[in-house]
Coordinates of C-alpha atoms in Angstrom, one line a residue:
M1 CA 86.3 109.3 106.8
K2 CA 87.3 105.8 107.6
S3 CA 90.0 103.9 105.6
S4 CA 89.7 100.3 104.5
F5 CA 92.0 99.3 107.4
D6 CA 89.6 101.0 109.9
Y7 CA 86.9 98.5 109.1
L8 CA 89.1 95.6 109.7
E9 CA 90.2 97.1 113.1
D10 CA 86.5 97.4 114.0
L11 CA 86.1 93.7 113.4
L12 CA 89.1 92.9 115.6
A13 CA 87.8 95.3 118.3
D14 CA 84.4 93.4 118.3
N15 CA 86.3 90.2 118.9
Y16 CA 85.0 88.2 116.0
P17 CA 86.3 84.6 116.4
I18 CA 87.0 84.3 112.6
I19 CA 87.5 87.0 110.0
A20 CA 88.2 86.4 106.2
C21 CA 90.6 88.9 104.8
E22 CA 91.1 89.4 101.1
S23 CA 94.2 91.4 100.3
P24 CA 96.5 91.4 97.2
L25 CA 100.0 89.8 97.7
Q26 CA 101.9 93.1 97.1
E27 CA 100.1 94.5 100.2
R28 CA 100.9 91.6 102.4
H29 CA 103.7 93.2 104.3
R30 CA 101.7 96.5 104.9
L31 CA 98.7 94.6 106.2
L32 CA 100.7 92.3 108.5
T33 CA 102.4 95.5 109.9
R34 CA 99.0 97.2 110.3
I35 CA 97.4 94.2 112.1
T36 CA 100.4 93.7 114.4
T37 CA 100.5 97.5 115.3
Y38 CA 96.9 97.3 116.2
C39 CA 97.4 94.2 118.3
Q40 CA 100.3 95.8 120.2
Q41 CA 98.3 98.9 120.9
A42 CA 95.3 96.8 122.1
G43 CA 97.7 94.6 124.3
K44 CA 97.2 91.4 122.2
K45 CA 99.7 89.1 120.6
A46 CA 99.8 88.5 116.8
Y47 CA 100.9 85.3 115.2
I48 CA 101.1 84.0 111.7
W49 CA 101.0 80.6 110.1
N50 CA 101.3 79.5 106.4
L51 CA 101.4 76.1 104.7
S52 CA 104.9 76.3 103.4
E53 CA 106.5 77.0 106.9
D54 CA 103.9 74.9 108.9
S55 CA 105.1 76.8 111.9
I56 CA 103.7 79.6 114.0
K57 CA 105.7 82.8 114.3
E58 CA 104.9 85.8 116.6
L59 CA 104.8 89.0 114.8
V60 CA 106.2 92.2 116.5
V61 CA 106.6 95.8 115.2
S62 CA 109.9 97.2 116.4
A63 CA 110.6 100.7 117.6
E64 CA 111.9 101.5 114.0
E65 CA 108.5 100.3 112.7
N66 CA 110.0 97.2 111.1
L67 CA 108.0 93.9 111.1
V68 CA 109.8 91.2 113.2
L69 CA 109.1 87.4 113.3
R70 CA 109.9 85.6 116.6
E71 CA 109.9 82.0 117.3
F72 CA 106.8 80.5 118.9
D73 CA 107.6 77.2 120.6
H74 CA 104.1 76.1 121.7
Y75 CA 103.1 74.6 118.3
K76 CA 104.7 71.4 117.4
P77 CA 103.7 70.2 113.9
S78 CA 102.7 66.5 113.7
I79 CA 104.0 64.0 111.3
K80 CA 102.0 64.2 108.0
Q81 CA 100.1 61.0 107.3
N82 CA 97.0 62.6 105.8
K83 CA 96.3 65.8 104.0
E84 CA 94.3 67.2 106.9
D85 CA 97.4 66.8 109.1
Y86 CA 98.7 69.9 107.2
F87 CA 96.0 72.0 108.8
Q88 CA 96.4 70.7 112.4
V89 CA 97.1 74.3 113.3
L90 CA 93.3 74.9 113.4
N91 CA 92.8 72.2 116.1
F92 CA 95.9 73.6 118.0
W93 CA 94.5 77.1 118.1
K94 CA 91.1 75.8 119.2
V95 CA 92.6 74.3 122.4
Y96 CA 95.5 76.8 122.9
S97 CA 95.3 78.3 126.3
G98 CA 96.8 81.7 125.4
T99 CA 95.0 84.6 123.6
G100 CA 95.7 86.9 120.5
V101 CA 95.2 87.0 116.8
L102 CA 96.4 84.2 114.6
I103 CA 96.8 84.9 110.8
V104 CA 96.3 81.8 108.7
E105 CA 97.3 81.8 105.1
N106 CA 96.8 79.5 102.2
I107 CA 93.4 78.1 103.3
F108 CA 91.0 79.8 100.8
P109 CA 91.6 77.3 97.9
W110 CA 90.3 74.5 100.2
I111 CA 87.1 76.2 101.4
K112 CA 85.8 77.6 98.1
E113 CA 82.4 76.6 96.5
N114 CA 83.4 73.8 94.3
T115 CA 86.2 71.4 95.0
P116 CA 86.8 69.2 91.9
K117 CA 88.7 66.1 93.1
E118 CA 87.2 63.6 95.6
T119 CA 90.3 63.7 97.8
D120 CA 90.2 67.5 97.8
F121 CA 86.5 67.3 98.7
I122 CA 87.3 65.3 101.8
I123 CA 90.0 67.6 103.1
S124 CA 87.8 70.6 102.2
E125 CA 84.9 69.3 104.2
W126 CA 87.3 68.6 107.1
I127 CA 88.6 72.2 107.1
K128 CA 85.1 73.7 106.9
S129 CA 84.1 71.6 109.9
S130 CA 87.2 72.6 111.8
L131 CA 86.5 76.3 111.1
I132 CA 83.0 76.0 112.4
N133 CA 84.2 74.2 115.6
L134 CA 87.0 76.8 115.9
K135 CA 84.4 79.6 115.8
F136 CA 82.2 77.9 118.5
H137 CA 85.1 77.0 120.9
T138 CA 86.9 80.5 120.6
K139 CA 84.0 82.8 120.9
D140 CA 84.6 85.2 123.7
S141 CA 87.9 83.6 124.5
G142 CA 90.1 86.5 123.4
K143 CA 91.3 84.5 120.4
T144 CA 90.7 85.6 116.7
T145 CA 91.6 83.7 113.6
I146 CA 92.2 85.8 110.4
L147 CA 92.0 83.8 107.2
L148 CA 94.3 85.8 104.7
G149 CA 94.6 85.4 101.0
A150 CA 94.4 87.3 97.7
N151 CA 91.2 85.7 96.7
A152 CA 88.7 85.0 99.6
E153 CA 86.4 82.5 98.0
I154 CA 84.2 80.9 100.7
A155 CA 81.7 78.0 100.2
S156 CA 78.1 79.2 100.7
E157 CA 77.4 76.8 103.6
I158 CA 80.0 78.6 105.9
A159 CA 80.1 82.1 104.3
A160 CA 77.4 83.4 106.7
E161 CA 79.6 82.3 109.6
I162 CA 82.7 84.2 108.6
P163 CA 82.6 88.0 108.1
L164 CA 84.6 89.1 105.0
W165 CA 86.9 92.1 104.9
S166 CA 88.3 93.1 101.4
Q167 CA 91.1 95.5 101.1
E168 CA 89.9 98.2 98.7
L169 CA 92.0 100.3 96.5
P170 CA 93.0 103.5 98.4
D171 CA 91.2 106.7 97.7
A172 CA 93.0 110.0 97.2
Q173 CA 93.1 110.9 100.9
E174 CA 94.6 107.5 101.9
I175 CA 97.2 107.9 99.2
I176 CA 98.1 111.4 100.4
D177 CA 98.3 110.3 104.1
S178 CA 100.6 107.5 103.2
L179 CA 102.9 109.8 101.2
I180 CA 103.1 112.2 104.2
K181 CA 103.8 109.4 106.6
S182 CA 106.4 107.7 104.3
K183 CA 109.9 107.4 105.8
N184 CA 111.5 106.5 102.5
F185 CA 110.7 109.9 100.8
S186 CA 110.8 113.5 102.0
F187 CA 108.3 115.6 100.2
T188 CA 107.9 119.4 100.2
Y189 CA 104.6 119.4 98.4
T190 CA 101.6 121.7 98.8
E191 CA 98.2 120.4 99.3
Q192 CA 97.5 120.7 95.5
D193 CA 100.8 118.9 94.7
Y194 CA 99.8 115.9 96.8
L195 CA 96.4 115.8 95.2
E196 CA 98.0 115.8 91.7
I197 CA 100.2 112.8 92.7
A198 CA 97.2 111.0 94.3
N199 CA 95.0 111.5 91.1
A200 CA 97.9 110.3 88.9
S201 CA 98.3 107.1 91.0
A202 CA 94.6 106.3 91.5
G203 CA 93.9 102.7 90.8
L204 CA 97.1 101.4 92.4
Y205 CA 97.7 100.0 95.9
I206 CA 99.9 101.9 98.2
S207 CA 102.7 99.3 97.9
D208 CA 102.6 99.7 94.1
I209 CA 102.8 103.6 94.4
M210 CA 105.8 103.4 96.7
Y211 CA 107.5 101.0 94.3
C212 CA 106.9 103.3 91.4
L213 CA 108.1 106.3 93.3
N214 CA 111.2 104.5 94.4
D215 CA 111.9 103.5 90.8
I216 CA 111.4 107.1 89.6
S217 CA 113.5 108.6 92.3
K218 CA 116.6 106.8 90.9
N219 CA 116.7 109.2 87.9
H220 CA 114.4 112.1 88.8
D221 CA 114.1 114.8 91.4
L222 CA 110.9 114.1 93.4
G223 CA 110.6 117.8 94.1
N224 CA 108.7 118.6 90.7
S225 CA 105.2 117.2 91.4
S226 CA 103.9 117.8 87.9
E227 CA 106.7 115.8 86.3
I228 CA 106.4 113.1 89.0
A229 CA 102.7 112.9 88.3
K230 CA 103.3 112.3 84.6
L231 CA 105.9 109.6 85.2
L232 CA 103.6 108.0 87.8
L233 CA 100.8 107.9 85.3
S234 CA 103.1 106.3 82.7
K235 CA 104.2 103.6 85.2
K236 CA 100.7 103.1 86.4
I237 CA 99.5 102.4 82.8
Q238 CA 102.2 99.8 82.4
L239 CA 101.4 98.2 85.7
L240 CA 97.7 98.1 85.2
N241 CA 98.0 96.6 81.8
R242 CA 100.2 93.8 83.2
L243 CA 98.2 93.1 86.5
Y244 CA 94.7 93.1 84.9
D245 CA 95.2 91.9 81.3
I246 CA 93.8 95.1 79.9
E247 CA 94.7 98.0 77.7
F248 CA 94.5 101.3 79.8
L249 CA 94.4 104.4 77.6
P250 CA 94.4 108.1 78.7
P251 CA 91.8 110.0 76.5
P252 CA 93.2 109.3 73.0
K253 CA 93.3 111.7 70.1
V254 CA 91.4 109.9 67.2
Q255 CA 89.4 110.9 64.3
L256 CA 86.2 109.2 63.3
G257 CA 84.6 109.3 59.9
G258 CA 80.9 109.4 60.2
L259 CA 78.7 108.0 63.1
E260 CA 77.4 111.6 63.8
L261 CA 74.4 110.5 65.8
M262 CA 76.4 108.3 68.1
Q263 CA 79.1 111.1 68.6
Q264 CA 76.3 113.6 69.5
S265 CA 75.2 111.1 72.3
F266 CA 78.8 110.9 73.6
K267 CA 79.0 114.6 73.9
K268 CA 75.7 114.6 75.9
F269 CA 77.1 112.0 78.2
K270 CA 80.1 114.2 79.0
R271 CA 77.6 116.8 80.5
L272 CA 76.2 114.1 82.7
L273 CA 79.6 113.9 84.5
T274 CA 79.4 117.5 85.7
P275 CA 78.5 118.5 89.3
R276 CA 75.4 120.3 87.9
A277 CA 74.0 117.1 86.5
K278 CA 74.6 115.4 89.9
Q279 CA 72.4 118.2 91.5
Y280 CA 69.6 117.0 89.2
N281 CA 70.2 113.3 90.1
L282 CA 71.4 112.7 86.6
R283 CA 74.1 110.0 85.7
V284 CA 75.9 108.5 82.8
P285 CA 74.1 105.5 81.3
K286 CA 74.6 102.2 82.8
G287 CA 75.8 100.8 79.6
I288 CA 76.1 101.3 75.8
M289 CA 76.1 98.4 73.3
L290 CA 77.6 98.9 69.8
V291 CA 76.2 96.3 67.4
G292 CA 77.2 95.5 63.9
P293 CA 79.5 93.5 61.7
P294 CA 83.3 93.2 62.4
G295 CA 85.4 96.0 61.1
T296 CA 82.8 98.7 61.2
G297 CA 84.6 100.8 63.8
K298 CA 83.1 99.8 67.1
S299 CA 86.5 99.8 69.0
H300 CA 87.4 103.0 67.3
S301 CA 84.0 104.4 68.4
A302 CA 84.9 103.6 72.0
K303 CA 88.1 105.6 71.6
A304 CA 86.2 108.5 70.1
C305 CA 83.8 108.4 73.1
S306 CA 86.8 108.5 75.4
Q307 CA 88.0 111.5 73.6
N308 CA 84.7 113.3 73.4
M309 CA 84.1 112.7 77.2
G310 CA 87.7 113.5 78.2
I311 CA 88.1 110.4 80.4
P312 CA 90.4 107.3 80.3
L313 CA 89.5 104.1 78.4
I314 CA 89.9 100.5 79.7
M315 CA 89.8 98.1 76.8
V316 CA 89.1 94.4 77.7
D317 CA 88.6 91.3 75.5
W318 CA 85.5 89.8 77.2
G319 CA 86.1 86.5 75.6
N320 CA 89.4 86.2 77.4
F321 CA 87.6 85.8 80.7
R322 CA 86.7 82.2 79.7
S323 CA 90.3 81.4 79.4
F324 CA 90.9 82.1 83.1
G325 CA 88.7 79.2 84.1
N326 CA 88.2 79.1 87.9
Q327 CA 89.9 82.5 88.1
A328 CA 87.5 84.3 85.8
E329 CA 85.1 85.6 88.3
M330 CA 87.9 86.8 90.6
K331 CA 89.5 88.5 87.6
L332 CA 86.3 90.2 86.7
K333 CA 85.7 91.3 90.4
R334 CA 89.2 92.9 90.6
L335 CA 88.6 94.7 87.2
L336 CA 85.3 96.2 88.4
R337 CA 86.8 97.3 91.6
L338 CA 89.6 99.1 89.7
A339 CA 86.9 100.8 87.5
D340 CA 85.0 101.9 90.6
R341 CA 88.1 103.4 92.2
L342 CA 89.1 105.3 89.0
N343 CA 85.4 106.5 88.9
Q344 CA 85.2 108.5 85.7
V345 CA 86.3 106.0 83.2
I346 CA 85.1 104.0 80.2
L347 CA 85.1 100.2 80.5
Y348 CA 85.0 98.7 77.1
F349 CA 84.4 95.1 76.5
D350 CA 85.4 94.0 73.0
D351 CA 83.7 91.0 71.3
F352 CA 81.2 90.9 74.2
D353 CA 79.1 88.3 72.5
K354 CA 81.9 85.8 72.1
G355 CA 82.1 85.2 75.8
F356 CA 78.6 83.7 75.7
A357 CA 79.1 81.5 72.6
G358 CA 79.3 78.4 74.7
D359 CA 76.2 79.1 76.8
D360 CA 77.9 77.5 79.8
D361 CA 77.5 78.1 83.5
L362 CA 80.7 80.2 83.6
A363 CA 79.3 82.6 81.0
K364 CA 76.1 82.9 83.0
R365 CA 77.9 83.6 86.3
L366 CA 80.1 86.2 84.6
A367 CA 77.1 87.9 83.1
G368 CA 75.3 87.9 86.5
Q369 CA 78.3 89.4 88.2
L370 CA 78.6 92.2 85.6
L371 CA 74.8 93.0 85.7
T372 CA 74.7 93.1 89.5
W373 CA 77.7 95.5 89.5
M374 CA 76.0 97.6 86.7
Q375 CA 72.8 97.8 88.7
E376 CA 74.4 98.7 92.1
R377 CA 77.4 100.8 91.2
T378 CA 77.5 104.4 92.4
S379 CA 80.6 105.3 90.4
D380 CA 80.6 107.3 87.1
V381 CA 81.9 104.3 85.0
L382 CA 80.5 104.1 81.5
V383 CA 80.3 100.5 80.2
I384 CA 80.5 100.1 76.5
A385 CA 80.2 96.6 74.8
S386 CA 80.8 95.7 71.2
V387 CA 78.7 92.9 69.8
N388 CA 78.6 91.1 66.5
R389 CA 75.9 88.6 67.1
M390 CA 73.1 89.7 69.4
E391 CA 71.5 86.3 69.4
W392 CA 74.5 84.9 71.5
L393 CA 73.7 87.1 74.4
P394 CA 71.5 86.2 77.3
P395 CA 68.1 87.9 77.0
E396 CA 68.6 89.6 80.4
L397 CA 71.5 91.5 79.1
T398 CA 69.6 93.3 76.3
R399 CA 66.3 94.2 78.2
A400 CA 65.6 97.8 79.2
G401 CA 67.5 99.1 82.2
R402 CA 70.7 97.0 81.5
F403 CA 72.4 98.6 78.5
D404 CA 70.5 101.9 78.2
Y405 CA 71.6 102.6 74.6
L406 CA 72.1 100.2 71.7
F407 CA 73.7 101.7 68.6
K408 CA 73.9 100.0 65.2
V409 CA 77.4 100.5 63.7
D410 CA 76.7 99.6 60.2
L411 CA 78.5 99.4 56.8
P412 CA 79.7 103.0 56.1
N413 CA 77.6 104.8 53.4
N414 CA 79.2 106.7 50.5
G415 CA 79.7 109.9 52.5
E416 CA 81.3 108.0 55.4
R417 CA 83.6 106.1 53.1
Y418 CA 84.7 109.3 51.6
S419 CA 85.6 110.7 55.0
I420 CA 87.3 107.5 56.1
F421 CA 89.5 107.4 52.9
K422 CA 90.5 111.1 53.5
L423 CA 91.4 110.4 57.1
H424 CA 93.7 107.5 56.3
A425 CA 95.1 109.2 53.1
A426 CA 96.1 112.2 55.1
R427 CA 98.5 110.0 57.1
F428 CA 100.6 109.4 54.0
D429 CA 99.8 112.2 51.4
E430 CA 100.2 115.8 52.4
R431 CA 97.7 116.9 49.9
F432 CA 94.8 115.5 51.9
R433 CA 95.8 117.3 55.1
N434 CA 94.0 120.4 56.5
G435 CA 90.9 119.6 54.5
G436 CA 92.7 119.3 51.2
D437 CA 91.4 117.1 48.4
P438 CA 93.4 116.7 45.1
W439 CA 90.8 114.4 43.4
S440 CA 87.8 115.2 41.3
E441 CA 84.3 114.2 42.2
E442 CA 84.4 111.7 39.2
Q443 CA 87.5 110.1 40.6
W444 CA 85.9 109.8 44.1
R445 CA 82.8 108.1 42.5
R446 CA 85.0 105.5 41.0
I447 CA 86.6 104.8 44.3
L448 CA 83.4 104.7 46.3
K449 CA 81.6 102.5 43.8
A450 CA 84.5 100.0 43.9
T451 CA 84.6 100.0 47.7
N452 CA 80.9 99.5 48.2
R453 CA 80.2 97.2 51.3
C454 CA 83.8 97.8 52.5
V455 CA 84.1 98.6 56.2
G456 CA 86.4 101.0 57.8
A457 CA 89.1 98.5 58.7
E458 CA 89.2 97.3 55.0
I459 CA 89.4 100.9 53.7
Q460 CA 92.4 101.5 56.1
T461 CA 94.1 98.4 54.7
I462 CA 93.5 99.5 51.1
V463 CA 95.1 102.9 51.8
E464 CA 98.1 101.5 53.7
R465 CA 98.8 98.9 51.0
A466 CA 98.6 101.5 48.3
A467 CA 100.9 103.8 50.1
S468 CA 103.4 101.0 50.6
T469 CA 103.3 100.1 46.9
I470 CA 103.8 103.6 45.7
F471 CA 106.7 104.1 48.1
C472 CA 108.5 101.0 46.9
E473 CA 108.0 102.1 43.2
T474 CA 108.9 105.7 43.5
V475 CA 111.3 106.3 46.4
I476 CA 114.9 105.2 45.9
E477 CA 116.6 104.0 49.0
D478 CA 119.2 106.2 50.7
T479 CA 119.4 108.9 47.9
Y480 CA 117.7 111.8 49.7
A481 CA 118.6 113.9 52.8
S482 CA 116.1 113.4 55.6
S483 CA 114.9 117.0 55.1
K484 CA 114.3 116.6 51.4
L485 CA 112.3 113.5 51.0
P486 CA 110.0 113.4 47.9
A487 CA 106.3 113.7 48.5
L488 CA 104.3 110.4 48.6
E489 CA 101.3 110.9 46.3
L490 CA 98.5 108.4 46.4
T491 CA 96.8 107.6 43.1
V492 CA 93.3 106.5 42.3
E493 CA 94.7 103.6 40.2
A494 CA 96.7 102.3 43.2
L495 CA 93.7 102.3 45.5
L496 CA 91.6 100.5 43.0
E497 CA 94.4 97.9 42.4
E498 CA 94.5 97.2 46.1
R499 CA 90.7 97.0 46.3
R500 CA 90.8 94.3 43.5
Q501 CA 93.2 92.2 45.6
I502 CA 90.9 92.0 48.7
N503 CA 87.6 90.3 49.2
P504 CA 85.4 92.4 51.6
L505 CA 83.8 90.4 54.5
A506 CA 80.4 91.8 53.6
I507 CA 80.7 90.2 50.2
R508 CA 82.7 87.1 51.2
E509 CA 80.2 86.3 54.2
A510 CA 77.2 88.1 52.8
D511 CA 74.6 85.9 54.6
K512 CA 76.2 86.2 58.0
V513 CA 76.9 90.0 57.7
E514 CA 73.2 90.6 56.6
S515 CA 72.0 88.5 59.4
M516 CA 74.0 90.7 61.9
R517 CA 72.7 93.9 60.2
N518 CA 69.1 92.8 60.3
K519 CA 69.3 91.7 64.1
A520 CA 70.8 95.1 64.9
D521 CA 68.1 96.8 63.0
Q522 CA 65.5 95.3 65.2
Q523 CA 66.8 96.6 68.5
A524 CA 69.5 99.2 68.0
L525 CA 69.4 103.0 67.2
P526 CA 71.2 104.2 64.1
S527 CA 74.6 105.7 64.5
S528 CA 74.6 107.6 61.4
P529 CA 72.1 110.0 59.8
L530 CA 70.9 109.6 56.3
D531 CA 73.7 110.1 53.8
E532 CA 73.3 113.8 52.6
S533 CA 76.7 114.1 51.0
K534 CA 77.2 114.8 47.3
F535 CA 78.1 111.2 47.0
A536 CA 74.9 109.8 48.4
V537 CA 73.0 107.3 46.3
G538 CA 70.5 109.4 44.4
N539 CA 72.7 112.5 44.3
I540 CA 74.0 111.6 40.8
E541 CA 73.5 114.1 38.0
I542 CA 72.5 112.0 35.1
F543 CA 72.2 115.0 32.7
S544 CA 75.4 116.8 32.1

């Protein structure tokens, strides 16, 4: 199986005059070393130019496999009178009598689709013309120009003239091969050990993996593969969160009160990840949309899905993409690449509708990019999006074949509020753990009546505030040994008092909330069955 680098070497072997290379900054040294090694083996010279140096250096890989830069005296930079003078290297390479591969950095920002300033537009057009001329003059000349950068944006009028190679995230075999060949580490792993390390580091580039291993080796013995895999996973999570502006979560352990119909679907989706399902050409849905008012548990439902399916969860605030401006599409592309490489993962877009509130061109481009990926992807990535206002979404997002399942996550009914209360109460009061329930049915009916139209987030707040109040009133500071702390016992009166002090969103913004619920009713499936608990409306014994 060919690696990502092999495809680049195929382009070089075919003597393409210009090749665009997209590679992250942390992989720069490895990529330069790989290109230079290829050139030396093919009997070619390798050179590099970038804007900061404005000089050409010859690249050589030494016998110790170190990358060395040598002086190259044939290129003499001109005096800079105009902006285009900074890119005279293109004209030099066009007429240079020698052969080889010239790597040019820092050029993609000047040849992307839209250049805002008039002065930038002029230099952009000059560079585009120079590249077209360079391709024409260096064809079959033994000279190749590699345009290198972290984000290879190319204007549509010249994109067809320049083949694009993108450095993909390494697969498990590439990671294993790099570990075996590494000179910095000496491993005594079995084949299974290597696979465990590779799976733990999936989603990182080789340079990042080596950096993490080097950091781990300072305090741990690399001989224990299971321990190293756990440490690698921990460092990977920290790195991915920082690099991609996401929250990466291994399958969490959460409890969800209610929403049984939706949870049954999640369990069905887990079976669709199995090899047997693949034999029947079955796959996980393209996407799931969770629709409903704020605070009803949509984000918590995504965590429950991750738990039920046993795969990691990537949580992303979709609205944040708008804040990235011109970088938004590049950020989304990198995120989708990461999800593809991780393969079996849930990609959760929170507040999906807010990214389309402005109805601007950027929102439409992002939606188109996501839809194209969802339509063409071959990985087992499950996309989940939470939505408050469906009317803000472009119509093409909600038609059949885009998001296969739409679930209405509604205000919890009496039975669900009872379950939610017990889940949160068990965090503070031991009496509620292991199925315990210290209160009578009459007491619960008082609580459930008072919290009608409260959502899960508001119930959580009520319980937490009641527990805090009881603690402050009953536990005297520094008078108990840590092993003999007094029990914290919630009371019905404390919960009702905290309820009186908040104004639920569904009451405060009743018109908006009802509008959200009605829109969801029109298109989405119910997440919960009819309330059949003893607290259901209608299950009240009026004759005692």
